[in-house]
Amino acid sequence: MYDENNIFAKILRKEIPCDKVHEDEFSLFFNDISPQARIHVLGIPKFPCTTFSDYLKNADNENISSFFRSVQFVIDKLKIEEYGYRLITNSGEDGGQEVPHFHIHILAGEKIGKLR
Ligand code: AMP
């Protein structure tokens, strides 16, 4: 069940501000408020979905392909492809997800290190 009051839903409704990196019809990208690397951007679809699986199962193909192409657009905008980056999406309790609106973390700008 999607919680309309989660913080990213509020950001999408512009009830609270964000440090925007990119926005288009289907997606919004902004800097993480508590960065875990020199570059730490979050990408969210403008679609009410809790997790990656919820998004892939319920959004249409145009929405999904546009969102993932926008992830690449932001990678190009940030000029991080050459040195590398890490994409993460945490899902559910075991995945360590805190905000229940599907999002992708884009981490870059330094060596990110091992996952554990
Ligand atoms: P996750 O644990 O995958 O759900 O990640 C949630 C992320 O959202 C964390 O990295 C937080 O630092 C980040 N975050 C929480 N609130 C905000 C906010 N208002 N603006 C930007 N990032 C946020």
mmCIF file of N, CA and C and ligand atoms in Angstrom:
data_model
loop_
_atom_site.group_PDB
_atom_site.id
_atom_site.type_symbol
_atom_site.label_atom_id
_atom_site.label_comp_id
_atom_site.label_asym_id
_atom_site.label_seq_id
_atom_site.Cartn_x
_atom_site.Cartn_y
_atom_site.Cartn_z
ATOM 1 N N MET A 1 0.850 -1.213 0.000
ATOM 2 C CA MET A 1 0.000 0.000 0.000
ATOM 3 C C MET A 1 0.882 1.258 0.000
ATOM 4 N N TYR A 2 0.681 2.138 -0.958
ATOM 5 C CA TYR A 2 1.504 3.336 -1.080
ATOM 6 C C TYR A 2 1.076 4.402 -0.058
ATOM 7 N N ASP A 3 2.056 4.947 0.656
ATOM 8 C CA ASP A 3 1.798 5.984 1.659
ATOM 9 C C ASP A 3 1.966 7.362 1.007
ATOM 10 N N GLU A 4 0.848 8.038 0.772
ATOM 11 C CA GLU A 4 0.870 9.345 0.093
ATOM 12 C C GLU A 4 1.607 10.412 0.907
ATOM 13 N N ASN A 5 1.868 10.117 2.180
ATOM 14 C CA ASN A 5 2.533 11.100 3.040
ATOM 15 C C ASN A 5 4.019 10.854 3.201
ATOM 16 N N ASN A 6 4.595 9.909 2.408
ATOM 17 C CA ASN A 6 6.047 9.715 2.524
ATOM 18 C C ASN A 6 6.760 10.956 1.981
ATOM 19 N N ILE A 7 7.992 11.130 2.426
ATOM 20 C CA ILE A 7 8.690 12.398 2.157
ATOM 21 C C ILE A 7 8.927 12.647 0.663
ATOM 22 N N PHE A 8 9.111 11.590 -0.121
ATOM 23 C CA PHE A 8 9.336 11.818 -1.561
ATOM 24 C C PHE A 8 8.029 12.183 -2.268
ATOM 25 N N ALA A 9 6.897 11.672 -1.770
ATOM 26 C CA ALA A 9 5.604 12.099 -2.315
ATOM 27 C C ALA A 9 5.412 13.594 -2.034
ATOM 28 N N LYS A 10 5.835 14.032 -0.859
ATOM 29 C CA LYS A 10 5.725 15.462 -0.513
ATOM 30 C C LYS A 10 6.640 16.308 -1.394
ATOM 31 N N ILE A 11 7.828 15.776 -1.692
ATOM 32 C CA ILE A 11 8.740 16.495 -2.596
ATOM 33 C C ILE A 11 8.108 16.583 -3.989
ATOM 34 N N LEU A 12 7.517 15.481 -4.470
ATOM 35 C CA LEU A 12 6.883 15.495 -5.798
ATOM 36 C C LEU A 12 5.724 16.495 -5.836
ATOM 37 N N ARG A 13 5.007 16.634 -4.741
ATOM 38 C CA ARG A 13 3.890 17.599 -4.683
ATOM 39 C C ARG A 13 4.380 19.011 -4.371
ATOM 40 N N LYS A 14 5.698 19.166 -4.234
ATOM 41 C CA LYS A 14 6.341 20.455 -3.933
ATOM 42 C C LYS A 14 5.897 21.027 -2.582
ATOM 43 N N GLU A 15 5.522 20.133 -1.672
ATOM 44 C CA GLU A 15 5.175 20.576 -0.317
ATOM 45 C C GLU A 15 6.437 20.818 0.508
ATOM 46 N N ILE A 16 7.505 20.101 0.162
ATOM 47 C CA ILE A 16 8.808 20.394 0.750
ATOM 48 C C ILE A 16 9.824 20.494 -0.384
ATOM 49 N N PRO A 17 10.866 21.307 -0.181
ATOM 50 C CA PRO A 17 11.815 21.558 -1.275
ATOM 51 C C PRO A 17 12.826 20.426 -1.440
ATOM 52 N N CYS A 18 13.499 20.430 -2.570
ATOM 53 C CA CYS A 18 14.629 19.525 -2.776
ATOM 54 C C CYS A 18 15.687 20.266 -3.573
ATOM 55 N N ASP A 19 16.887 19.736 -3.546
ATOM 56 C CA ASP A 19 17.999 20.317 -4.303
ATOM 57 C C ASP A 19 18.028 19.601 -5.660
ATOM 58 N N LYS A 20 17.262 20.144 -6.590
ATOM 59 C CA LYS A 20 16.977 19.452 -7.856
ATOM 60 C C LYS A 20 18.182 19.376 -8.785
ATOM 61 N N VAL A 21 18.339 18.208 -9.391
ATOM 62 C CA VAL A 21 19.401 17.979 -10.382
ATOM 63 C C VAL A 21 18.796 17.892 -11.779
ATOM 64 N N HIS A 22 17.630 17.283 -11.871
ATOM 65 C CA HIS A 22 16.957 17.121 -13.169
ATOM 66 C C HIS A 22 15.494 16.779 -12.925
ATOM 67 N N GLU A 23 14.637 17.283 -13.826
ATOM 68 C CA GLU A 23 13.223 16.928 -13.759
ATOM 69 C C GLU A 23 12.673 16.824 -15.164
ATOM 70 N N ASP A 24 11.849 15.852 -15.407
ATOM 71 C CA ASP A 24 11.136 15.770 -16.683
ATOM 72 C C ASP A 24 9.747 15.202 -16.425
ATOM 73 N N GLU A 25 9.051 14.830 -17.500
ATOM 74 C CA GLU A 25 7.649 14.398 -17.364
ATOM 75 C C GLU A 25 7.478 13.233 -16.388
ATOM 76 N N PHE A 26 8.435 12.304 -16.393
ATOM 77 C CA PHE A 26 8.252 11.074 -15.630
ATOM 78 C C PHE A 26 9.146 10.946 -14.407
ATOM 79 N N SER A 27 10.059 11.880 -14.198
ATOM 80 C CA SER A 27 11.032 11.640 -13.134
ATOM 81 C C SER A 27 11.550 12.926 -12.499
ATOM 82 N N LEU A 28 12.094 12.760 -11.306
ATOM 83 C CA LEU A 28 12.735 13.865 -10.581
ATOM 84 C C LEU A 28 14.013 13.317 -9.951
ATOM 85 N N PHE A 29 15.095 14.092 -10.076
ATOM 86 C CA PHE A 29 16.386 13.729 -9.487
ATOM 87 C C PHE A 29 16.843 14.874 -8.597
ATOM 88 N N PHE A 30 17.318 14.538 -7.403
ATOM 89 C CA PHE A 30 17.760 15.575 -6.462
ATOM 90 C C PHE A 30 18.882 15.031 -5.590
ATOM 91 N N ASN A 31 19.642 15.963 -5.014
ATOM 92 C CA ASN A 31 20.750 15.552 -4.153
ATOM 93 C C ASN A 31 20.231 14.989 -2.834
ATOM 94 N N ASP A 32 20.867 13.891 -2.392
ATOM 95 C CA ASP A 32 20.501 13.286 -1.110
ATOM 96 C C ASP A 32 20.851 14.263 0.013
ATOM 97 N N ILE A 33 19.955 14.363 0.983
ATOM 98 C CA ILE A 33 20.134 15.308 2.091
ATOM 99 C C ILE A 33 21.285 14.874 3.009
ATOM 100 N N SER A 34 21.638 13.610 2.965
ATOM 101 C CA SER A 34 22.703 13.074 3.813
ATOM 102 C C SER A 34 23.657 12.235 2.956
ATOM 103 N N PRO A 35 24.461 12.929 2.130
ATOM 104 C CA PRO A 35 25.236 12.220 1.096
ATOM 105 C C PRO A 35 26.232 11.211 1.658
ATOM 106 N N GLN A 36 26.268 10.045 1.015
ATOM 107 C CA GLN A 36 27.186 8.974 1.407
ATOM 108 C C GLN A 36 28.404 8.922 0.484
ATOM 109 N N ALA A 37 28.513 9.857 -0.433
ATOM 110 C CA ALA A 37 29.658 9.971 -1.341
ATOM 111 C C ALA A 37 29.680 11.416 -1.841
ATOM 112 N N ARG A 38 30.784 11.797 -2.519
ATOM 113 C CA ARG A 38 30.872 13.193 -2.990
ATOM 114 C C ARG A 38 29.690 13.541 -3.878
ATOM 115 N N ILE A 39 29.304 12.575 -4.702
ATOM 116 C CA ILE A 39 28.079 12.738 -5.500
ATOM 117 C C ILE A 39 27.085 11.696 -5.008
ATOM 118 N N HIS A 40 25.927 12.145 -4.587
ATOM 119 C CA HIS A 40 24.868 11.221 -4.131
ATOM 120 C C HIS A 40 23.527 11.824 -4.544
ATOM 121 N N VAL A 41 23.047 11.322 -5.658
ATOM 122 C CA VAL A 41 21.782 11.815 -6.220
ATOM 123 C C VAL A 41 20.741 10.712 -6.103
ATOM 124 N N LEU A 42 19.512 11.117 -5.816
ATOM 125 C CA LEU A 42 18.383 10.186 -5.788
ATOM 126 C C LEU A 42 17.511 10.443 -6.999
ATOM 127 N N GLY A 43 17.071 9.369 -7.636
ATOM 128 C CA GLY A 43 16.146 9.476 -8.759
ATOM 129 C C GLY A 43 14.848 8.785 -8.423
ATOM 130 N N ILE A 44 13.735 9.501 -8.631
ATOM 131 C CA ILE A 44 12.425 8.905 -8.335
ATOM 132 C C ILE A 44 11.493 9.088 -9.528
ATOM 133 N N PRO A 45 10.690 8.057 -9.799
ATOM 134 C CA PRO A 45 9.659 8.238 -10.816
ATOM 135 C C PRO A 45 8.483 9.016 -10.244
ATOM 136 N N LYS A 46 7.808 9.760 -11.110
ATOM 137 C CA LYS A 46 6.595 10.482 -10.699
ATOM 138 C C LYS A 46 5.420 9.521 -10.795
ATOM 139 N N PHE A 47 5.515 8.461 -10.049
ATOM 140 C CA PHE A 47 4.511 7.384 -10.098
ATOM 141 C C PHE A 47 4.440 6.810 -8.688
ATOM 142 N N PRO A 48 3.236 6.640 -8.165
ATOM 143 C CA PRO A 48 3.125 6.148 -6.793
ATOM 144 C C PRO A 48 3.477 4.664 -6.690
ATOM 145 N N CYS A 49 4.679 4.380 -6.239
ATOM 146 C CA CYS A 49 5.127 2.984 -6.134
ATOM 147 C C CYS A 49 6.093 2.888 -4.963
ATOM 148 N N THR A 50 6.008 1.796 -4.243
ATOM 149 C CA THR A 50 6.810 1.675 -3.023
ATOM 150 C C THR A 50 8.222 1.172 -3.296
ATOM 151 N N THR A 51 8.341 0.237 -4.230
ATOM 152 C CA THR A 51 9.629 -0.439 -4.457
ATOM 153 C C THR A 51 9.887 -0.606 -5.952
ATOM 154 N N PHE A 52 11.099 -1.056 -6.275
ATOM 155 C CA PHE A 52 11.448 -1.398 -7.662
ATOM 156 C C PHE A 52 10.412 -2.365 -8.240
ATOM 157 N N SER A 53 10.093 -3.419 -7.493
ATOM 158 C CA SER A 53 9.165 -4.432 -8.014
ATOM 159 C C SER A 53 7.770 -3.859 -8.221
ATOM 160 N N ASP A 54 7.313 -3.045 -7.293
ATOM 161 C CA ASP A 54 6.002 -2.393 -7.428
ATOM 162 C C ASP A 54 5.998 -1.535 -8.693
ATOM 163 N N TYR A 55 7.081 -0.785 -8.909
ATOM 164 C CA TYR A 55 7.175 0.073 -10.098
ATOM 165 C C TYR A 55 7.160 -0.761 -11.383
ATOM 166 N N LEU A 56 7.996 -1.774 -11.453
ATOM 167 C CA LEU A 56 8.096 -2.576 -12.679
ATOM 168 C C LEU A 56 6.802 -3.329 -12.975
ATOM 169 N N LYS A 57 6.085 -3.690 -11.922
ATOM 170 C CA LYS A 57 4.845 -4.445 -12.139
ATOM 171 C C LYS A 57 3.661 -3.548 -12.488
ATOM 172 N N ASN A 58 3.708 -2.289 -12.107
ATOM 173 C CA ASN A 58 2.501 -1.466 -12.218
ATOM 174 C C ASN A 58 2.600 -0.243 -13.126
ATOM 175 N N ALA A 59 3.787 0.216 -13.428
ATOM 176 C CA ALA A 59 3.904 1.354 -14.342
ATOM 177 C C ALA A 59 3.936 0.835 -15.783
ATOM 178 N N ASP A 60 3.562 1.686 -16.742
ATOM 179 C CA ASP A 60 3.580 1.213 -18.128
ATOM 180 C C ASP A 60 4.992 1.368 -18.730
ATOM 181 N N ASN A 61 5.152 0.765 -19.900
ATOM 182 C CA ASN A 61 6.486 0.693 -20.499
ATOM 183 C C ASN A 61 7.071 2.068 -20.805
ATOM 184 N N GLU A 62 6.224 2.998 -21.250
ATOM 185 C CA GLU A 62 6.721 4.342 -21.562
ATOM 186 C C GLU A 62 7.292 4.992 -20.301
ATOM 187 N N ASN A 63 6.565 4.836 -19.199
ATOM 188 C CA ASN A 63 6.977 5.407 -17.932
ATOM 189 C C ASN A 63 8.318 4.798 -17.483
ATOM 190 N N ILE A 64 8.392 3.480 -17.530
ATOM 191 C CA ILE A 64 9.597 2.792 -17.056
ATOM 192 C C ILE A 64 10.808 3.113 -17.936
ATOM 193 N N SER A 65 10.620 3.049 -19.255
ATOM 194 C CA SER A 65 11.779 3.303 -20.126
ATOM 195 C C SER A 65 12.223 4.755 -20.005
ATOM 196 N N SER A 66 11.264 5.672 -19.874
ATOM 197 C CA SER A 66 11.635 7.083 -19.727
ATOM 198 C C SER A 66 12.428 7.293 -18.431
ATOM 199 N N PHE A 67 11.958 6.668 -17.348
ATOM 200 C CA PHE A 67 12.656 6.844 -16.071
ATOM 201 C C PHE A 67 14.103 6.350 -16.170
ATOM 202 N N PHE A 68 14.287 5.135 -16.718
ATOM 203 C CA PHE A 68 15.658 4.601 -16.752
ATOM 204 C C PHE A 68 16.530 5.362 -17.757
ATOM 205 N N ARG A 69 15.934 5.890 -18.830
ATOM 206 C CA ARG A 69 16.723 6.743 -19.736
ATOM 207 C C ARG A 69 17.116 8.045 -19.029
ATOM 208 N N SER A 70 16.254 8.503 -18.141
ATOM 209 C CA SER A 70 16.586 9.717 -17.378
ATOM 210 C C SER A 70 17.723 9.442 -16.391
ATOM 211 N N VAL A 71 17.784 8.221 -15.862
ATOM 212 C CA VAL A 71 18.935 7.874 -15.008
ATOM 213 C C VAL A 71 20.218 8.056 -15.818
ATOM 214 N N GLN A 72 20.218 7.562 -17.056
ATOM 215 C CA GLN A 72 21.418 7.719 -17.893
ATOM 216 C C GLN A 72 21.661 9.191 -18.235
ATOM 217 N N PHE A 73 20.578 9.948 -18.487
ATOM 218 C CA PHE A 73 20.719 11.382 -18.772
ATOM 219 C C PHE A 73 21.444 12.073 -17.607
ATOM 220 N N VAL A 74 21.065 11.719 -16.389
ATOM 221 C CA VAL A 74 21.688 12.339 -15.205
ATOM 222 C C VAL A 74 23.146 11.879 -15.065
ATOM 223 N N ILE A 75 23.414 10.616 -15.360
ATOM 224 C CA ILE A 75 24.802 10.131 -15.343
ATOM 225 C C ILE A 75 25.637 10.958 -16.317
ATOM 226 N N ASP A 76 25.087 11.234 -17.491
ATOM 227 C CA ASP A 76 25.801 12.074 -18.472
ATOM 228 C C ASP A 76 25.948 13.503 -17.946
ATOM 229 N N LYS A 77 24.873 14.027 -17.367
ATOM 230 C CA LYS A 77 24.905 15.412 -16.860
ATOM 231 C C LYS A 77 25.961 15.572 -15.767
ATOM 232 N N LEU A 78 26.086 14.543 -14.926
ATOM 233 C CA LEU A 78 27.053 14.591 -13.821
ATOM 234 C C LEU A 78 28.478 14.256 -14.273
ATOM 235 N N LYS A 79 28.601 13.776 -15.526
ATOM 236 C CA LYS A 79 29.916 13.404 -16.103
ATOM 237 C C LYS A 79 30.641 12.368 -15.228
ATOM 238 N N ILE A 80 29.925 11.314 -14.872
ATOM 239 C CA ILE A 80 30.503 10.315 -13.973
ATOM 240 C C ILE A 80 30.739 8.962 -14.645
ATOM 241 N N GLU A 81 30.392 8.871 -15.936
ATOM 242 C CA GLU A 81 30.501 7.554 -16.591
ATOM 243 C C GLU A 81 31.965 7.114 -16.684
ATOM 244 N N GLU A 82 32.858 8.049 -16.991
ATOM 245 C CA GLU A 82 34.258 7.665 -17.222
ATOM 246 C C GLU A 82 34.888 7.023 -15.980
ATOM 247 N N TYR A 83 34.694 7.623 -14.823
ATOM 248 C CA TYR A 83 35.339 7.103 -13.610
ATOM 249 C C TYR A 83 34.476 6.091 -12.866
ATOM 250 N N GLY A 84 33.204 6.053 -13.195
ATOM 251 C CA GLY A 84 32.334 5.035 -12.626
ATOM 252 C C GLY A 84 31.384 5.558 -11.568
ATOM 253 N N TYR A 85 30.461 4.714 -11.244
ATOM 254 C CA TYR A 85 29.404 5.090 -10.293
ATOM 255 C C TYR A 85 28.767 3.811 -9.776
ATOM 256 N N ARG A 86 27.931 3.952 -8.764
ATOM 257 C CA ARG A 86 27.157 2.799 -8.279
ATOM 258 C C ARG A 86 25.682 3.189 -8.221
ATOM 259 N N LEU A 87 24.845 2.319 -8.759
ATOM 260 C CA LEU A 87 23.396 2.484 -8.633
ATOM 261 C C LEU A 87 22.905 1.507 -7.582
ATOM 262 N N ILE A 88 22.085 2.010 -6.667
ATOM 263 C CA ILE A 88 21.522 1.161 -5.611
ATOM 264 C C ILE A 88 20.029 1.439 -5.511
ATOM 265 N N THR A 89 19.252 0.393 -5.327
ATOM 266 C CA THR A 89 17.882 0.611 -4.864
ATOM 267 C C THR A 89 17.615 -0.353 -3.713
ATOM 268 N N ASN A 90 17.293 0.212 -2.578
ATOM 269 C CA ASN A 90 16.968 -0.584 -1.402
ATOM 270 C C ASN A 90 15.480 -0.904 -1.439
ATOM 271 N N SER A 91 15.147 -2.133 -1.119
ATOM 272 C CA SER A 91 13.747 -2.540 -1.199
ATOM 273 C C SER A 91 13.325 -3.281 0.072
ATOM 274 N N GLY A 92 12.326 -2.714 0.728
ATOM 275 C CA GLY A 92 11.746 -3.386 1.887
ATOM 276 C C GLY A 92 12.660 -3.413 3.099
ATOM 277 N N GLU A 93 12.212 -4.148 4.080
ATOM 278 C CA GLU A 93 12.898 -4.171 5.374
ATOM 279 C C GLU A 93 14.295 -4.777 5.269
ATOM 280 N N ASP A 94 14.392 -5.944 4.647
ATOM 281 C CA ASP A 94 15.712 -6.577 4.530
ATOM 282 C C ASP A 94 16.651 -5.758 3.657
ATOM 283 N N GLY A 95 16.088 -5.023 2.685
ATOM 284 C CA GLY A 95 16.912 -4.182 1.807
ATOM 285 C C GLY A 95 17.327 -2.878 2.459
ATOM 286 N N GLY A 96 16.782 -2.585 3.631
ATOM 287 C CA GLY A 96 17.161 -1.363 4.343
ATOM 288 C C GLY A 96 16.499 -0.108 3.803
ATOM 289 N N GLN A 97 15.338 -0.260 3.164
ATOM 290 C CA GLN A 97 14.647 0.907 2.605
ATOM 291 C C GLN A 97 14.025 1.736 3.722
ATOM 292 N N GLU A 98 14.279 3.062 3.674
ATOM 293 C CA GLU A 98 13.702 3.960 4.682
ATOM 294 C C GLU A 98 12.515 4.744 4.141
ATOM 295 N N VAL A 99 12.626 5.193 2.902
ATOM 296 C CA VAL A 99 11.543 5.995 2.321
ATOM 297 C C VAL A 99 10.750 5.108 1.359
ATOM 298 N N PRO A 100 9.448 4.929 1.628
ATOM 299 C CA PRO A 100 8.670 3.971 0.847
ATOM 300 C C PRO A 100 8.111 4.522 -0.471
ATOM 301 N N HIS A 101 8.988 5.180 -1.232
ATOM 302 C CA HIS A 101 8.702 5.529 -2.631
ATOM 303 C C HIS A 101 9.937 5.070 -3.392
ATOM 304 N N PHE A 102 9.752 4.198 -4.382
ATOM 305 C CA PHE A 102 10.896 3.647 -5.125
ATOM 306 C C PHE A 102 11.873 4.749 -5.542
ATOM 307 N N HIS A 103 13.153 4.511 -5.278
ATOM 308 C CA HIS A 103 14.180 5.472 -5.677
ATOM 309 C C HIS A 103 15.477 4.746 -5.990
ATOM 310 N N ILE A 104 16.253 5.379 -6.855
ATOM 311 C CA ILE A 104 17.582 4.873 -7.190
ATOM 312 C C ILE A 104 18.607 5.847 -6.623
ATOM 313 N N HIS A 105 19.573 5.303 -5.913
ATOM 314 C CA HIS A 105 20.704 6.107 -5.450
ATOM 315 C C HIS A 105 21.772 6.080 -6.546
ATOM 316 N N ILE A 106 22.298 7.239 -6.912
ATOM 317 C CA ILE A 106 23.448 7.329 -7.816
ATOM 318 C C ILE A 106 24.616 7.859 -6.975
ATOM 319 N N LEU A 107 25.607 6.980 -6.770
ATOM 320 C CA LEU A 107 26.766 7.333 -5.942
ATOM 321 C C LEU A 107 27.994 7.404 -6.822
ATOM 322 N N ALA A 108 28.785 8.468 -6.659
ATOM 323 C CA ALA A 108 29.960 8.641 -7.510
ATOM 324 C C ALA A 108 30.859 9.725 -6.919
ATOM 325 N N GLY A 109 31.927 10.027 -7.669
ATOM 326 C CA GLY A 109 32.813 11.114 -7.279
ATOM 327 C C GLY A 109 33.977 10.679 -6.419
ATOM 328 N N GLU A 110 34.009 9.410 -6.048
ATOM 329 C CA GLU A 110 35.101 8.830 -5.271
ATOM 330 C C GLU A 110 34.926 7.315 -5.319
ATOM 331 N N LYS A 111 35.925 6.572 -4.828
ATOM 332 C CA LYS A 111 35.767 5.113 -4.763
ATOM 333 C C LYS A 111 34.704 4.794 -3.718
ATOM 334 N N ILE A 112 33.686 4.061 -4.113
ATOM 335 C CA ILE A 112 32.558 3.821 -3.219
ATOM 336 C C ILE A 112 32.866 2.683 -2.231
ATOM 337 N N GLY A 113 33.755 1.781 -2.607
ATOM 338 C CA GLY A 113 34.114 0.705 -1.684
ATOM 339 C C GLY A 113 33.219 -0.508 -1.838
ATOM 340 N N LYS A 114 33.543 -1.499 -1.018
ATOM 341 C CA LYS A 114 32.797 -2.763 -1.093
ATOM 342 C C LYS A 114 31.393 -2.546 -0.549
ATOM 343 N N LEU A 115 30.487 -3.429 -0.952
ATOM 344 C CA LEU A 115 29.094 -3.328 -0.488
ATOM 345 C C LEU A 115 29.011 -3.558 1.016
ATOM 346 N N ARG A 116 29.822 -4.446 1.531
ATOM 347 C CA ARG A 116 29.819 -4.699 2.982
ATOM 348 C C ARG A 116 31.229 -4.620 3.505
HETATM 349 P P1 AMP B 1 16.616 4.467 1.494
HETATM 350 O O1 AMP B 1 17.257 4.012 2.762
HETATM 351 O O2 AMP B 1 17.095 3.702 0.289
HETATM 352 O O3 AMP B 1 15.108 4.522 1.593
HETATM 353 O O4 AMP B 1 17.145 5.929 1.236
HETATM 354 C C1 AMP B 1 16.462 7.086 1.593
HETATM 355 C C2 AMP B 1 17.375 8.237 1.324
HETATM 356 O O5 AMP B 1 16.612 9.415 1.311
HETATM 357 C C3 AMP B 1 18.482 8.430 2.373
HETATM 358 O O6 AMP B 1 19.756 8.373 1.717
HETATM 359 C C4 AMP B 1 18.192 9.815 2.942
HETATM 360 O O7 AMP B 1 19.359 10.537 3.249
HETATM 361 C C5 AMP B 1 17.406 10.450 1.824
HETATM 362 N N1 AMP B 1 16.497 11.528 2.207
HETATM 363 C C6 AMP B 1 15.578 11.512 3.198
HETATM 364 N N2 AMP B 1 14.909 12.661 3.224
HETATM 365 C C7 AMP B 1 15.389 13.423 2.222
HETATM 366 C C8 AMP B 1 15.094 14.733 1.725
HETATM 367 N N3 AMP B 1 14.137 15.512 2.280
HETATM 368 N N4 AMP B 1 15.797 15.204 0.668
HETATM 369 C C9 AMP B 1 16.763 14.442 0.119
HETATM 370 N N5 AMP B 1 17.079 13.202 0.515
HETATM 371 C C10 AMP B 1 16.406 12.692 1.561
#
